[in-house]
Structure formats: C-alpha cells, structure tokens
PDB file of C-alpha atoms in Angstrom:
ATOM      1  CA  MET A   6      22.740 -52.532  36.045  1.00 62.00           C
ATOM      2  CA  GLU A   7      24.819 -55.474  37.123  1.00 75.00           C
ATOM      3  CA  ASN A   8      28.400 -54.373  36.497  1.00 84.00           C
ATOM      4  CA  TYR A   9      29.349 -51.344  38.566  1.00 87.00           C
ATOM      5  CA  PHE A  10      32.986 -51.548  37.505  1.00 88.00           C
ATOM      6  CA  HIS A  11      31.991 -51.096  33.849  1.00 90.00           C
ATOM      7  CA  PRO A  12      28.663 -49.252  33.952  1.00 93.00           C
ATOM      8  CA  THR A  13      26.629 -48.567  30.837  1.00 93.00           C
ATOM      9  CA  LEU A  14      23.754 -46.348  31.855  1.00 93.00           C
ATOM     10  CA  PRO A  15      21.270 -45.320  29.182  1.00 92.00           C
ATOM     11  CA  ARG A  16      21.172 -41.653  28.138  1.00 91.00           C
ATOM     12  CA  ASP A  17      17.799 -41.013  29.826  1.00 93.00           C
ATOM     13  CA  ARG A  18      19.171 -42.258  33.159  1.00 93.00           C
ATOM     14  CA  LEU A  19      22.294 -40.098  32.774  1.00 92.00           C
ATOM     15  CA  LEU A  20      20.111 -37.024  32.260  1.00 91.00           C
ATOM     16  CA  GLU A  21      18.570 -37.681  35.676  1.00 94.00           C
ATOM     17  CA  ILE A  22      21.949 -37.354  37.392  1.00 95.00           C
ATOM     18  CA  SER A  23      22.840 -33.838  38.528  1.00 93.00           C
ATOM     19  CA  SER A  24      25.916 -32.101  37.179  1.00 93.00           C
ATOM     20  CA  ILE A  25      27.419 -32.282  40.648  1.00 93.00           C
ATOM     21  CA  GLY A  26      26.713 -36.023  40.727  1.00 94.00           C
ATOM     22  CA  LEU A  27      28.441 -36.474  37.375  1.00 96.00           C
ATOM     23  CA  ALA A  28      31.381 -34.361  38.576  1.00 95.00           C
ATOM     24  CA  HIS A  29      31.614 -36.459  41.751  1.00 94.00           C
ATOM     25  CA  MET A  30      31.951 -39.586  39.600  1.00 96.00           C
ATOM     26  CA  GLY A  31      34.323 -37.864  37.176  1.00 97.00           C
ATOM     27  CA  ASP A  32      36.563 -36.706  40.017  1.00 96.00           C
ATOM     28  CA  ALA A  33      37.151 -40.344  40.956  1.00 96.00           C
ATOM     29  CA  VAL A  34      37.711 -41.315  37.312  1.00 97.00           C
ATOM     30  CA  PHE A  35      40.280 -38.546  36.804  1.00 97.00           C
ATOM     31  CA  GLU A  36      42.050 -39.393  40.070  1.00 96.00           C
ATOM     32  CA  LEU A  37      42.325 -43.046  39.029  1.00 95.00           C
ATOM     33  CA  LEU A  38      43.630 -42.101  35.583  1.00 96.00           C
ATOM     34  CA  VAL A  39      46.244 -39.772  37.074  1.00 94.00           C
ATOM     35  CA  ARG A  40      47.379 -42.355  39.612  1.00 91.00           C
ATOM     36  CA  SER A  41      47.626 -44.987  36.867  1.00 92.00           C
ATOM     37  CA  TRP A  42      49.581 -42.556  34.684  1.00 92.00           C
ATOM     38  CA  LEU A  43      51.977 -41.792  37.543  1.00 91.00           C
ATOM     39  CA  CYS A  44      52.537 -45.496  38.260  1.00 89.00           C
ATOM     40  CA  ALA A  45      53.147 -46.197  34.588  1.00 89.00           C
ATOM     41  CA  HIS A  46      55.748 -43.441  34.427  1.00 84.00           C
ATOM     42  CA  GLY A  47      57.413 -44.818  37.560  1.00 73.00           C
ATOM     43  CA  GLY A  48      60.158 -43.485  39.727  1.00 62.00           C
ATOM     44  CA  ALA A  49      58.004 -41.774  42.331  1.00 67.00           C
ATOM     45  CA  THR A  50      57.968 -42.653  45.995  1.00 74.00           C
ATOM     46  CA  GLY A  51      54.632 -42.792  47.794  1.00 74.00           C
ATOM     47  CA  ARG A  52      55.030 -39.238  49.024  1.00 78.00           C
ATOM     48  CA  GLY A  53      56.291 -38.002  45.653  1.00 83.00           C
ATOM     49  CA  MET A  54      53.458 -39.745  43.865  1.00 86.00           C
ATOM     50  CA  HIS A  55      50.939 -38.124  46.206  1.00 86.00           C
ATOM     51  CA  LYS A  56      52.411 -34.666  45.584  1.00 88.00           C
ATOM     52  CA  ALA A  57      52.397 -35.228  41.827  1.00 89.00           C
ATOM     53  CA  ALA A  58      48.783 -36.464  41.937  1.00 90.00           C
ATOM     54  CA  VAL A  59      47.686 -33.431  43.941  1.00 88.00           C
ATOM     55  CA  ARG A  60      49.400 -31.140  41.427  1.00 90.00           C
ATOM     56  CA  LEU A  61      47.676 -32.836  38.482  1.00 92.00           C
ATOM     57  CA  VAL A  62      44.174 -33.075  39.944  1.00 92.00           C
ATOM     58  CA  CYS A  63      43.930 -29.540  41.342  1.00 91.00           C
ATOM     59  CA  ALA A  64      41.347 -27.224  39.775  1.00 91.00           C
ATOM     60  CA  GLU A  65      43.973 -25.094  38.037  1.00 91.00           C
ATOM     61  CA  SER A  66      45.548 -28.098  36.324  1.00 94.00           C
ATOM     62  CA  GLN A  67      42.182 -29.582  35.406  1.00 95.00           C
ATOM     63  CA  ALA A  68      41.056 -26.261  33.906  1.00 94.00           C
ATOM     64  CA  GLU A  69      44.216 -26.166  31.780  1.00 95.00           C
ATOM     65  CA  LYS A  70      43.654 -29.748  30.634  1.00 96.00           C
ATOM     66  CA  ALA A  71      40.007 -28.991  29.841  1.00 96.00           C
ATOM     67  CA  GLU A  72      41.120 -26.207  27.490  1.00 95.00           C
ATOM     68  CA  ARG A  73      43.278 -28.701  25.591  1.00 95.00           C
ATOM     69  CA  ILE A  74      40.408 -31.073  24.869  1.00 97.00           C
ATOM     70  CA  LYS A  75      37.512 -28.652  24.304  1.00 96.00           C
ATOM     71  CA  PRO A  76      38.155 -28.423  20.531  1.00 96.00           C
ATOM     72  CA  LEU A  77      37.937 -32.234  20.329  1.00 97.00           C
ATOM     73  CA  LEU A  78      34.539 -32.599  21.980  1.00 97.00           C
ATOM     74  CA  THR A  79      31.447 -33.737  20.126  1.00 97.00           C
ATOM     75  CA  GLU A  80      28.288 -31.617  20.332  1.00 97.00           C
ATOM     76  CA  GLU A  81      26.846 -33.906  23.005  1.00 95.00           C
ATOM     77  CA  GLU A  82      30.090 -33.788  25.008  1.00 97.00           C
ATOM     78  CA  GLN A  83      30.137 -29.980  24.726  1.00 97.00           C
ATOM     79  CA  SER A  84      26.600 -29.927  26.108  1.00 95.00           C
ATOM     80  CA  VAL A  85      27.600 -32.091  29.078  1.00 95.00           C
ATOM     81  CA  PHE A  86      30.684 -29.904  29.595  1.00 96.00           C
ATOM     82  CA  ARG A  87      28.571 -26.721  29.638  1.00 94.00           C
ATOM     83  CA  ARG A  88      26.110 -28.336  32.011  1.00 92.00           C
ATOM     84  CA  GLY A  89      28.986 -29.167  34.377  1.00 91.00           C
ATOM     85  CA  ARG A  90      30.498 -25.690  34.105  1.00 89.00           C
ATOM     86  CA  ASN A  91      27.152 -24.141  34.988  1.00 85.00           C
ATOM     87  CA  ALA A  92      26.634 -26.334  38.060  1.00 79.00           C
ATOM     88  CA  GLN A  93      25.803 -24.408  41.189  1.00 73.00           C
ATOM     89  CA  VAL A  94      28.827 -24.893  43.433  1.00 69.00           C
ATOM     90  CA  HIS A  95      28.828 -23.133  46.771  1.00 60.00           C
ATOM     91  CA  THR A  96      32.494 -23.280  47.667  1.00 67.00           C
ATOM     92  CA  VAL A  97      35.579 -22.642  45.572  1.00 61.00           C
ATOM     93  CA  PRO A  98      39.081 -23.601  46.791  1.00 63.00           C
ATOM     94  CA  HIS A  99      41.125 -20.542  47.773  1.00 68.00           C
ATOM     95  CA  HIS A 100      43.882 -21.442  45.300  1.00 73.00           C
ATOM     96  CA  ALA A 101      41.560 -21.476  42.244  1.00 69.00           C
ATOM     97  CA  SER A 102      39.443 -18.832  40.587  1.00 79.00           C
ATOM     98  CA  ARG A 103      35.717 -19.396  40.148  1.00 78.00           C
ATOM     99  CA  ALA A 104      36.319 -19.730  36.385  1.00 82.00           C
ATOM    100  CA  GLN A 105      39.024 -22.382  36.904  1.00 87.00           C
ATOM    101  CA  TYR A 106      36.815 -24.268  39.326  1.00 85.00           C
ATOM    102  CA  GLY A 107      33.945 -24.148  36.835  1.00 89.00           C
ATOM    103  CA  GLU A 108      36.146 -25.577  34.085  1.00 93.00           C
ATOM    104  CA  ALA A 109      37.444 -28.293  36.420  1.00 93.00           C
ATOM    105  CA  THR A 110      33.893 -29.205  37.450  1.00 93.00           C
ATOM    106  CA  ALA A 111      32.904 -29.304  33.770  1.00 95.00           C
ATOM    107  CA  LEU A 112      35.788 -31.657  32.963  1.00 97.00           C
ATOM    108  CA  GLU A 113      34.869 -33.920  35.867  1.00 96.00           C
ATOM    109  CA  ALA A 114      31.187 -33.943  34.828  1.00 96.00           C
ATOM    110  CA  LEU A 115      32.202 -34.919  31.292  1.00 98.00           C
ATOM    111  CA  LEU A 116      34.433 -37.730  32.562  1.00 98.00           C
ATOM    112  CA  GLY A 117      31.648 -38.928  34.872  1.00 97.00           C
ATOM    113  CA  TRP A 118      29.169 -38.905  31.971  1.00 97.00           C
ATOM    114  CA  LEU A 119      31.504 -40.824  29.697  1.00 98.00           C
ATOM    115  CA  TYR A 120      32.383 -43.346  32.399  1.00 97.00           C
ATOM    116  CA  LEU A 121      28.779 -44.029  33.308  1.00 97.00           C
ATOM    117  CA  ARG A 122      27.995 -44.487  29.592  1.00 96.00           C
ATOM    118  CA  GLY A 123      30.757 -47.060  29.364  1.00 95.00           C
ATOM    119  CA  GLU A 124      32.824 -44.987  26.922  1.00 96.00           C
ATOM    120  CA  LEU A 125      36.204 -45.958  28.313  1.00 96.00           C
ATOM    121  CA  GLU A 126      38.008 -45.667  24.968  1.00 97.00           C
ATOM    122  CA  ARG A 127      36.785 -42.081  24.590  1.00 98.00           C
ATOM    123  CA  ILE A 128      37.953 -41.259  28.101  1.00 98.00           C
ATOM    124  CA  GLU A 129      41.350 -42.753  27.298  1.00 97.00           C
ATOM    125  CA  ALA A 130      41.655 -40.727  24.082  1.00 97.00           C
ATOM    126  CA  LEU A 131      40.798 -37.482  25.875  1.00 98.00           C
ATOM    127  CA  PHE A 132      43.102 -38.305  28.790  1.00 97.00           C
ATOM    128  CA  GLN A 133      45.996 -39.006  26.403  1.00 95.00           C
ATOM    129  CA  GLU A 134      45.465 -35.570  24.886  1.00 96.00           C
ATOM    130  CA  MET A 135      45.315 -33.955  28.328  1.00 96.00           C
ATOM    131  CA  MET A 136      48.590 -35.534  29.373  1.00 94.00           C
ATOM    132  CA  LYS A 137      50.640 -34.735  26.247  1.00 89.00           C
ATOM    133  CA  GLU A 138      52.239 -31.681  27.828  1.00 81.00           C
ATOM    134  CA  GLU A 139      53.079 -33.627  30.997  1.00 80.00           C
ATOM    135  CA  GLU A 140      54.786 -36.296  28.889  1.00 69.00           C
ATOM    136  CA  ALA A 141      56.671 -33.664  26.898  1.00 64.00           C
ATOM    137  CA  HIS A 142      58.102 -32.293  30.153  1.00 62.00           C
ATOM    138  CA  GLY A 143      59.053 -35.778  31.326  1.00 58.00           C
ATOM    139  CA  ASP A 144      56.849 -35.550  34.413  1.00 50.00           C
TER     140      ASP A 144
END
C-alpha cells in the first residue's frame, strides 16, 4: 500500500486485523468526522468544541448512533459490526454500560473496516444518518 491517507486494503488483509485493531482505526475516523462536523457547524470556541466532541464520541452517544444505522447495514457490514461488538475488551468506562461499550466498539470497528477498504462515500452516508438528530437539535 502506498497511500496511507486513502488506504484500500483487500478483504483478505482486513480479515487479518483484529476487531480491536479495526476499532482503534475507527475511533480515529469517527473523531475526525465529528471534529469536521463541529467545524462546519461553526460557532464553537476551542473549549466548547472540545466539550461537544467529547459528548459526541463517548460510548453512550456512539451506541445511540449505532442503533440509528444498524437497519441500513449490508450483510457484510452487519458481520463486521457483530465481530466488533463481540471483541474481548477488558475495561469499560465507568459512565457506560458494557452493552453500550460493545455497541460503540462495534461502530468503531465498522468505521475502521470501511476506512481501510477505501469506502469513504459509505462512511459519509452512514455518518450523515448518525448526525441527523444532532442537526435537528441545532447542535
């Protein structure tokens, strides 16, 4: 692979990456999307933007957003999602339930999978769906 900013790993290589590895990548993807979304919606100071980002990327919020997109997932995406949800995590943040953390990890694994496949348009479509409620509230 020569372009790490726009990776396109083959499916067999993606299957070699652990669910936690995919979630690690997806965490960064989601963080970047949220920060971009916050900048695009403007008006936030650095501190306010940080608080808003933390609120949107926490496990509880991610679990809620995952529920919104689950009906839209293809069979392959559902499989990746399940694989991420079933990842063996050893610590769960005190502010999230194990179920919420599992859903958040699943969402991150899916985003990591899609990013590493180079499916940026699919990520964008899913992210738009995730953020509809935020836009409706004017956040």
